[in-house]
XYZ file of C-alpha atoms in Angstrom:
653
model
C 127.545 206.997 124.982
C 124.268 207.393 123.076
C 122.074 204.498 122.056
C 122.868 205.118 118.393
C 126.600 205.036 119.012
C 126.238 201.820 121.026
C 124.178 200.224 118.263
C 126.651 201.323 115.617
C 129.571 199.967 117.587
C 127.777 196.644 118.200
C 126.937 196.286 114.528
C 130.600 196.956 113.687
C 131.657 194.205 116.126
C 129.198 191.698 114.666
C 130.346 192.522 111.153
C 133.984 192.010 112.139
C 133.168 188.640 113.738
C 131.280 187.582 110.628
C 134.239 188.507 108.399
C 136.583 186.529 110.671
C 134.293 183.498 110.596
C 134.061 183.597 106.804
C 137.847 183.842 106.626
C 138.235 180.766 108.860
C 135.788 178.816 106.716
C 137.644 179.830 103.585
C 140.921 178.697 105.162
C 139.323 175.407 106.140
C 137.889 174.831 102.712
C 141.196 175.802 101.130
C 143.122 173.428 103.376
C 140.611 170.635 102.880
C 140.523 171.258 99.139
C 144.318 171.203 98.969
C 144.400 167.985 100.974
C 141.735 166.489 98.779
C 143.368 167.533 95.552
C 146.932 166.402 96.166
C 146.366 163.665 98.753
C 148.521 165.417 101.389
C 147.205 165.685 104.919
C 147.108 169.053 106.682
C 149.549 169.529 109.525
C 148.557 169.208 113.146
C 149.192 172.911 113.632
C 146.708 173.874 110.907
C 144.075 171.505 112.243
C 144.617 172.660 115.820
C 144.310 176.313 114.765
C 141.039 175.595 113.001
C 139.769 173.654 116.009
C 140.762 176.451 118.398
C 138.924 179.027 116.297
C 135.790 176.898 116.425
C 136.121 176.285 120.152
C 136.227 180.049 120.781
C 132.810 180.507 119.227
C 129.911 180.304 121.644
C 127.071 179.274 119.372
C 127.909 176.591 116.820
C 125.571 175.336 114.175
C 124.991 171.634 113.603
C 127.361 171.740 110.639
C 130.042 173.458 112.733
C 129.725 170.788 115.431
C 130.247 168.067 112.831
C 133.327 169.893 111.541
C 134.565 170.252 115.118
C 134.213 166.494 115.712
C 135.937 165.743 112.391
C 138.886 167.940 113.365
C 139.173 166.242 116.768
C 139.073 162.762 115.216
C 141.584 163.782 112.547
C 144.047 165.033 115.171
C 143.669 161.768 117.117
C 144.229 159.797 113.906
C 147.368 161.791 113.103
C 148.660 161.045 116.610
C 148.104 157.347 115.950
C 149.966 157.630 112.638
C 152.944 159.242 114.379
C 152.911 156.517 117.028
C 152.725 153.753 114.413
C 155.607 155.294 112.466
C 157.670 155.568 115.648
C 156.950 151.922 116.493
C 157.943 150.934 112.945
C 161.255 152.771 113.320
C 161.844 151.006 116.640
C 160.988 147.682 115.010
C 163.498 148.270 112.220
C 166.131 149.202 114.774
C 165.304 146.086 116.795
C 165.656 143.878 113.720
C 168.936 145.581 112.814
C 170.323 144.998 116.332
C 169.146 141.364 116.458
C 172.294 139.790 114.877
C 174.566 141.549 117.381
C 172.380 140.450 120.299
C 172.432 136.891 118.971
C 176.221 137.009 118.786
C 176.418 138.285 122.370
C 174.025 135.591 123.613
C 176.022 132.907 121.785
C 179.275 134.164 123.300
C 177.735 134.305 126.774
C 176.328 130.800 126.351
C 179.765 129.531 125.325
C 181.351 131.262 128.315
C 179.014 129.420 130.684
C 180.747 126.159 129.792
C 183.951 127.441 131.436
C 182.945 126.958 135.061
C 185.033 126.203 138.118
C 185.283 122.736 139.572
C 182.789 122.054 142.364
C 185.528 120.914 144.730
C 187.499 124.107 144.195
C 184.346 126.149 144.696
C 183.594 124.313 147.948
C 187.124 125.002 149.213
C 186.761 128.701 148.459
C 183.341 128.870 150.102
C 184.576 127.054 153.211
C 186.937 129.969 153.935
C 184.095 132.502 154.063
C 182.210 133.469 157.186
C 178.556 132.646 157.727
C 177.533 136.264 157.141
C 179.452 136.399 153.845
C 177.862 133.142 152.726
C 174.370 134.362 153.610
C 175.037 137.570 151.641
C 176.058 135.519 148.618
C 172.966 133.336 148.989
C 170.735 136.421 148.991
C 172.526 137.775 145.907
C 172.227 134.412 144.127
C 168.500 134.316 144.912
C 168.076 137.824 143.466
C 170.036 136.861 140.346
C 167.957 133.706 139.968
C 164.735 135.697 140.321
C 165.918 138.161 137.670
C 166.857 135.260 135.401
C 163.405 133.729 135.887
C 161.805 137.079 135.022
C 163.957 137.354 131.890
C 163.039 133.801 130.943
C 159.339 134.557 131.364
C 159.739 137.686 129.231
C 161.594 135.814 126.477
C 159.040 133.007 126.463
C 156.181 135.491 126.245
C 157.867 137.313 123.352
C 158.563 134.009 121.614
C 154.942 132.950 121.929
C 153.913 136.305 120.485
C 156.328 135.902 117.562
C 155.294 132.293 116.939
C 151.644 133.304 116.719
C 152.395 136.515 114.821
C 151.749 135.195 111.273
C 148.119 134.398 112.115
C 147.618 137.773 113.804
C 149.306 139.660 110.963
C 147.195 137.836 108.406
C 143.981 138.755 110.213
C 145.088 142.346 110.812
C 146.139 142.917 107.191
C 142.932 141.369 105.905
C 140.794 143.598 108.132
C 142.857 146.664 107.196
C 142.515 145.936 103.483
C 138.748 145.593 103.872
C 138.567 148.953 105.646
C 140.802 150.543 102.994
C 138.483 149.332 100.265
C 135.496 150.838 102.063
C 137.301 154.169 102.501
C 138.370 154.261 98.844
C 134.819 153.591 97.713
C 133.537 156.349 99.972
C 136.168 158.850 98.809
C 135.573 158.037 95.154
C 131.838 158.469 95.632
C 131.048 155.052 94.156
C 128.706 154.014 96.985
C 125.092 154.346 95.877
C 122.841 156.422 98.087
C 125.625 157.987 100.158
C 125.554 161.725 100.870
C 128.374 164.006 99.774
C 131.345 164.195 102.090
C 132.151 167.315 104.030
C 135.659 168.653 103.339
C 136.615 167.982 106.973
C 135.088 164.503 106.771
C 137.056 163.811 103.605
C 140.317 164.814 105.315
C 139.409 162.567 108.259
C 138.891 159.593 105.961
C 142.176 160.338 104.202
C 143.878 160.364 107.603
C 142.250 157.029 108.424
C 143.458 155.730 105.074
C 147.009 156.842 105.898
C 146.721 155.179 109.317
C 145.650 151.866 107.788
C 148.509 152.032 105.274
C 150.950 152.710 108.114
C 149.559 149.749 110.078
C 149.863 147.463 107.045
C 153.445 148.631 106.522
C 154.207 147.952 110.178
C 152.670 144.477 110.016
C 154.654 143.716 106.860
C 157.905 144.873 108.484
C 157.181 142.818 111.605
C 156.579 139.740 109.475
C 159.837 140.302 107.596
C 161.810 140.455 110.842
C 159.929 137.622 112.527
C 162.482 134.893 111.786
C 165.475 136.997 112.834
C 163.817 138.061 116.072
C 162.719 134.500 116.837
C 166.252 133.170 116.356
C 167.651 135.909 118.586
C 165.087 135.341 121.324
C 165.608 131.583 121.223
C 169.348 132.060 121.637
C 168.770 134.532 124.478
C 166.334 132.102 126.070
C 168.892 129.300 125.779
C 171.447 131.492 127.530
C 169.039 132.506 130.309
C 167.987 128.868 130.778
C 171.605 127.737 131.042
C 172.410 130.668 133.313
C 169.435 129.794 135.543
C 170.699 126.220 135.804
C 174.162 127.556 136.692
C 172.685 129.880 139.310
C 170.623 127.041 140.783
C 173.753 124.889 140.996
C 175.712 127.775 142.497
C 172.903 128.373 144.972
C 172.988 124.701 145.913
C 176.742 124.894 146.605
C 176.262 128.080 148.626
C 173.423 126.518 150.584
C 175.574 123.462 151.302
C 178.327 125.749 152.588
C 175.839 127.681 154.744
C 174.382 124.440 156.081
C 177.842 123.098 156.875
C 178.856 126.339 158.591
C 175.666 126.460 160.652
C 176.011 122.806 161.576
C 179.613 123.353 162.657
C 178.613 126.273 164.860
C 175.723 124.289 166.294
C 177.937 121.294 167.073
C 180.469 123.608 168.688
C 177.751 125.052 170.883
C 176.578 121.532 171.684
C 180.071 120.418 172.697
C 180.398 123.435 174.957
C 177.055 122.567 176.494
C 178.002 118.934 177.096
C 181.362 119.562 178.758
C 181.787 123.018 180.325
C 185.162 123.548 181.932
C 183.786 123.861 185.449
C 181.363 120.948 185.011
C 184.046 118.635 183.609
C 185.731 118.456 187.012
C 182.608 117.286 188.752
C 181.023 115.065 186.095
C 180.761 112.257 188.589
C 178.064 114.148 190.469
C 174.718 112.469 189.598
C 172.798 115.744 189.594
C 175.275 117.463 187.279
C 175.434 114.421 185.000
C 171.635 114.351 184.751
C 171.478 118.016 183.721
C 174.321 117.565 181.242
C 172.420 114.717 179.578
C 169.424 117.034 179.169
C 171.730 119.602 177.548
C 173.104 116.914 175.252
C 169.580 115.978 174.161
C 168.849 119.644 173.458
C 172.061 119.845 171.433
C 170.950 116.939 169.267
C 167.551 118.573 168.815
C 169.313 121.772 167.758
C 171.399 119.892 165.177
C 168.282 118.127 163.860
C 166.395 121.425 163.695
C 169.258 122.981 161.717
C 169.251 120.091 159.228
C 165.452 120.272 158.871
C 165.685 124.019 158.279
C 168.228 123.438 155.536
C 165.923 120.900 153.875
C 163.000 123.329 154.046
C 165.150 125.995 152.399
C 165.900 123.642 149.488
C 162.223 122.699 149.156
C 161.220 126.369 149.163
C 163.620 127.150 146.332
C 162.423 124.154 144.300
C 158.705 124.862 144.746
C 159.233 128.575 144.045
C 160.882 127.695 140.733
C 158.005 125.309 139.909
C 155.491 128.048 140.691
C 157.258 130.557 138.442
C 157.310 128.062 135.586
C 153.643 127.159 136.091
C 152.587 130.826 136.063
C 154.653 131.394 132.956
C 153.092 128.355 131.267
C 149.617 129.600 132.169
C 150.297 133.000 130.596
C 151.773 131.453 127.474
C 149.048 128.870 126.983
C 146.254 131.446 127.240
C 147.875 133.552 124.524
C 148.444 130.499 122.338
C 144.823 129.385 122.731
C 143.600 132.879 121.831
C 145.629 132.963 118.607
C 145.930 129.330 117.447
C 142.246 128.511 117.665
C 141.533 124.911 116.687
C 144.817 124.370 114.830
C 146.924 121.205 114.867
C 149.861 123.194 116.232
C 147.764 124.124 119.257
C 146.952 120.462 119.958
C 150.663 119.558 119.953
C 151.500 122.485 122.240
C 148.675 121.579 124.637
C 149.780 117.959 124.803
C 153.393 118.919 125.577
C 152.243 121.302 128.302
C 150.084 118.565 129.831
C 153.087 116.260 130.218
C 155.065 118.844 132.230
C 152.426 119.617 134.863
C 153.678 119.032 138.442
C 151.977 116.262 140.377
C 150.540 116.584 143.870
C 152.429 113.412 144.831
C 155.700 115.354 144.599
C 154.582 117.864 147.253
C 154.650 117.314 150.994
C 151.590 118.106 153.102
C 152.818 120.858 155.413
C 149.724 121.166 157.632
C 150.772 118.569 160.195
C 154.384 119.713 160.112
C 153.401 123.328 160.818
C 151.220 122.189 163.727
C 154.094 120.105 165.137
C 156.489 123.046 164.820
C 154.071 125.365 166.640
C 153.679 122.844 169.453
C 157.431 122.240 169.717
C 158.155 125.979 169.773
C 155.521 126.438 172.489
C 157.181 123.760 174.632
C 160.636 125.284 174.070
C 159.354 128.710 175.131
C 157.893 127.201 178.292
C 161.222 125.553 179.133
C 163.062 128.806 178.434
C 160.683 130.795 180.647
C 161.256 128.303 183.454
C 164.998 129.060 183.269
C 164.527 132.832 183.406
C 165.513 132.889 187.107
C 168.432 130.474 187.076
C 169.117 130.682 190.856
C 165.584 129.699 191.747
C 165.633 126.891 189.174
C 168.947 125.509 190.536
C 167.725 125.767 194.130
C 164.673 123.756 193.156
C 166.929 121.131 191.545
C 169.046 120.903 194.686
C 166.051 120.177 196.902
C 166.432 116.669 198.271
C 170.118 116.484 197.263
C 171.681 118.462 200.123
C 174.311 115.789 200.748
C 175.508 115.889 197.090
C 175.577 119.664 196.647
C 178.400 122.028 197.499
C 179.466 125.420 196.209
C 181.306 123.955 193.187
C 178.322 121.803 192.234
C 176.027 124.811 192.641
C 178.227 126.956 190.365
C 178.474 124.122 187.817
C 174.689 123.734 187.767
C 174.296 127.472 187.212
C 176.636 127.266 184.199
C 174.811 124.221 182.844
C 171.481 126.047 183.200
C 172.898 129.159 181.492
C 174.152 127.001 178.633
C 170.746 125.313 178.415
C 169.046 128.685 178.175
C 171.389 129.580 175.306
C 170.620 126.256 173.618
C 166.893 126.865 174.018
C 167.283 130.364 172.548
C 169.047 128.953 169.492
C 166.549 126.102 169.210
C 163.656 128.569 169.417
C 165.272 130.652 166.675
C 165.727 127.592 164.455
C 162.136 126.487 165.056
C 160.923 129.997 164.225
C 162.861 129.936 160.963
C 161.475 126.477 160.191
C 157.941 127.658 160.918
C 158.341 130.682 158.649
C 159.781 128.572 155.818
C 157.123 125.879 156.304
C 154.326 128.469 156.067
C 155.905 130.029 152.969
C 156.313 126.560 151.482
C 152.668 125.734 152.178
C 151.512 128.983 150.553
C 153.691 128.374 147.497
C 152.457 124.782 147.268
C 148.836 125.909 147.461
C 149.448 128.502 144.752
C 151.274 125.920 142.664
C 148.471 123.371 142.932
C 145.850 126.050 142.229
C 147.680 127.206 139.103
C 148.342 123.608 138.040
C 144.702 122.656 138.592
C 143.513 125.624 136.556
C 146.079 124.896 133.861
C 145.110 121.225 133.810
C 141.443 122.154 133.471
C 142.231 124.488 130.560
C 144.404 121.881 128.861
C 141.875 119.074 129.354
C 139.037 121.173 127.966
C 141.041 122.452 125.014
C 142.511 119.031 124.181
C 138.995 117.599 124.145
C 137.750 120.139 121.599
C 140.838 120.836 119.486
C 141.519 118.591 116.503
C 144.630 116.554 117.216
C 145.006 115.189 113.681
C 144.218 116.152 110.136
C 140.807 115.114 108.762
C 140.712 111.635 107.207
C 140.172 112.845 103.661
C 141.532 111.455 100.397
C 144.932 113.113 100.921
C 145.189 111.453 104.332
C 144.346 108.046 102.856
C 146.984 108.447 100.130
C 149.616 109.469 102.677
C 148.715 106.731 105.176
C 151.049 103.954 103.869
C 154.090 106.227 103.884
C 153.123 107.681 107.270
C 152.776 104.188 108.724
C 156.151 103.225 107.276
C 157.777 106.341 108.740
C 156.139 105.651 112.101
C 157.612 102.165 112.286
C 161.001 103.497 111.201
C 160.923 106.048 114.009
C 160.492 103.291 116.595
C 163.768 102.633 118.342
C 163.109 99.513 120.367
C 166.400 98.389 121.866
C 167.200 95.185 123.709
C 170.102 94.634 126.076
C 170.724 90.986 125.112
C 173.457 90.542 127.724
C 170.894 91.208 130.434
C 167.874 89.916 128.531
C 169.002 86.307 127.873
C 169.721 85.428 131.528
C 166.441 87.056 132.497
C 164.346 85.159 129.940
C 164.356 81.959 131.983
C 163.531 83.863 135.178
C 160.814 85.756 133.333
C 159.306 82.526 132.044
C 159.316 81.107 135.569
C 157.639 84.292 136.823
C 154.884 84.037 134.224
C 154.551 80.247 134.428
C 152.197 80.182 137.473
C 149.800 82.545 135.725
C 149.875 80.412 132.580
C 149.288 77.244 134.619
C 146.278 78.777 136.370
C 144.890 79.901 133.001
C 145.395 76.383 131.607
C 143.733 74.818 134.634
C 140.678 77.056 134.267
C 140.478 76.305 130.549
C 140.733 72.572 131.287
C 137.831 72.745 133.786
C 135.592 74.987 131.654
C 133.234 72.114 130.870
C 132.725 71.316 134.540
C 132.229 75.013 135.359
C 129.562 75.397 132.659
C 127.780 72.240 133.810
C 127.765 73.428 137.417
C 126.477 76.817 136.274
C 123.634 75.133 134.370
C 122.814 73.163 137.490
C 122.589 76.399 139.478
C 120.390 77.943 136.770
C 117.993 75.001 136.798
C 117.630 75.371 140.557
C 116.379 78.957 140.246
C 112.703 79.079 141.212
C 112.776 75.581 142.697
C 111.305 75.424 146.172
C 113.734 72.770 147.428
C 116.963 73.579 145.555
C 116.925 77.391 145.149
C 119.191 79.399 147.432
C 120.353 82.990 147.861
C 123.907 81.874 147.060
C 123.064 80.416 143.650
C 123.241 83.745 141.793
C 126.521 84.917 143.432
C 128.021 81.493 142.664
C 126.954 81.758 139.018
C 128.482 85.266 138.712
C 131.686 83.995 140.350
C 131.866 81.194 137.763
C 131.514 83.784 134.962
C 134.331 85.763 136.573
C 136.534 82.653 136.681
C 135.691 81.901 133.028
C 136.888 85.408 132.074
C 140.195 84.985 133.946
C 142.298 82.914 131.458
C 142.723 85.719 128.912
C 143.525 88.175 131.724
C 146.145 85.831 133.192
C 147.752 85.284 129.775
C 147.964 89.059 129.220
C 149.564 89.527 132.650
C 152.006 86.672 132.034
C 153.120 88.155 128.702
C 153.516 91.584 130.295
C 155.530 90.119 133.176
C 157.819 88.269 130.771
C 158.396 91.432 128.717
C 159.050 93.404 131.904
C 162.051 91.234 132.769
C 163.500 91.225 129.238
C 165.212 94.638 129.662
C 163.502 96.279 126.675
C 163.537 100.056 126.596
C 159.713 99.939 126.592
C 159.334 97.167 129.191
C 157.793 99.489 131.786
C 155.266 100.765 129.263
C 154.340 97.241 128.145
C 153.893 96.055 131.728
C 151.703 99.045 132.614
C 149.712 98.527 129.419
C 149.233 94.810 130.118
C 147.908 95.471 133.636
C 145.328 97.954 132.379
C 144.401 95.685 129.470
C 143.917 92.730 131.849
C 141.549 94.742 134.049
C 139.739 95.993 130.951
C 139.284 92.452 129.655
C 138.167 91.173 133.060
C 135.360 93.748 133.285
C 134.144 93.352 129.717
C 134.649 89.580 129.771
C 132.492 89.272 132.870
C 129.769 91.383 131.234
C 129.931 89.208 128.125
C 129.584 86.008 130.119
C 126.674 87.373 132.141
C 124.815 88.576 129.022
C 125.469 85.512 126.864
C 122.649 83.332 125.578
C 120.959 81.429 128.442
C 123.414 83.087 130.801
C 123.034 84.535 134.277
C 121.130 87.595 133.039
C 118.447 85.403 131.438
C 118.262 82.451 133.856
C 118.781 84.274 137.156
C 117.512 87.829 136.533
C 114.797 87.041 133.999
C 115.988 89.482 131.328
C 114.523 88.966 127.827
C 116.925 87.292 125.404
C 116.392 90.053 122.841
C 117.489 92.635 125.403
C 120.611 90.667 126.335
C 121.556 90.210 122.669
C 121.181 93.977 122.165
C 123.381 94.531 125.216
C 126.034 92.211 123.784
C 125.973 94.179 120.516
C 126.391 97.483 122.321
C 129.152 95.954 124.419
C 130.983 94.827 121.282
C 130.737 98.334 119.822
C 132.029 99.788 123.096
C 134.970 97.401 123.014
C 135.805 98.535 119.478
C 135.705 102.192 120.501
C 137.823 101.483 123.564
C 140.385 99.643 121.439
C 140.696 102.675 119.165
C 141.087 104.959 122.180
C 143.695 102.670 123.748
C 145.644 102.532 120.492
C 145.628 106.323 120.355
C 146.912 106.562 123.918
C 149.549 103.940 123.089
C 150.941 105.938 120.182
C 150.874 109.099 122.280
C 152.801 107.549 125.160
C 155.155 105.435 123.045
C 157.585 108.245 122.052
C 158.159 109.170 125.691
C 159.333 105.670 126.526
C 162.030 105.233 123.871
């Protein structure tokens, strides 16, 4: 091939590529112009074809690279539109199916009321073998775990639906703002903006369609919010009731398993106490001694079985607590993220705080695990000592040659074999206890960690979140009616049949406190005079003493006692009057008495010409300022106590 032919052929190839490129640009401009003119978006196939043609080119100009990026972003936006539309269709289908699901949940909840009698269930379970019962226990535990998972899912969905209006409002507002910006850009009303590329214009139209699809989806979700909430609440009610039924069923199954295991253990113990061969020679002291050891092991085996059953129940209970705490933690974080600073959040936080598990309800398993390890170690040592039964029996018979014959020797061998079997079973029970105790300790540690974290979150949020509406003019106008409604909501009941006989006893119980308060009040003059005498002795070479100041402070403490004793007497009288809030009033009176004792003592010490001035040399101006600050602190504390009172009052009626 000559150089001229090669050049001619190359020029023909370049010309063909140029024609193809111009054709692609014309197609792009035509598609973009059509999309711009009628508002329709190009199909994914058209955009992908244009993008592929650009990707095949080796050298792209800056403008081509911008077009390439626009095409890529437009395709991604169209994918998002398709996904949003698919989610909207699924949402509509979910809302349409909600009434049927509610009907099914209602029917299932009604069916749960038709349960068998516990006695009949116990009779049926008593006929099953231990293996069958253990299989049913495992199945019940799986069902309960699935129910707990469903409950967590329903609660999470409910929290999402309850906080949906705020999220939808924010999302629609942001989308409308973005739509306005896109419209302004497409209309060319923004001053100083450059002209849009055709591909850029199609991209913005795709973004506009995406925002419209998102707004439509948010609107549809808000329309179906109530229906979905009602359905989920009914499903949650069913799962909650079903979980309670499963827990009760599991309790009955566990009782049957415990009874069956205990029966088998007692049977083994009876065989160990009175073997057939040993029964004929029970009078032999050596045989009787070994049988007593077997009997003690049998009792230990029964006790170990009962302890294992208790650990199983504790494991189930703590596991359920842990699941609920984890679920509460997930829910509360989502609620805090959405309901920022709202009154609804404060009510939710307060309710969650009341349901936190207390460490007092959990047993410290550290010492128990150590005891189980030690006991299992001792059992293994005893079992190893019985590995060679002949040698062990021969060692027992040493020194008892006159009491041992062939029958006694055979009986001792059987007793030792039975003891080895008892030790094997005891070791197995202790191993199960140790495993359950370790699992229980781990679950308790997780529970307390989650509860501590949840308590910290709740305490911090409750401190910062407004718990009431601001005290504006609307609040002041509504205060009389609110106060009236609050008093109407109080349901203080009195059991007069029990209260009247207890009034006299209550008065007698509070009478000593009232008498002591009266005695102190009667001797106040003498106490003040003696205190002045102690104050005058301060700085005196002959009369001053190191005990003068402690005596003066003790007198101030005694002077503050009458009000405290009266408060305690009133609380004690109310405690015995059988009111439905007696426990609350008694607890409140104890705390109020301590509060008054502390502040009363401070008042007495800081009073004019009191201990602070006469004994410690404090300036009177400083003590008067301290009394003023103390009075303000008392006022603030009274407001805080009243708030705590109204918070705790509804739980006590």
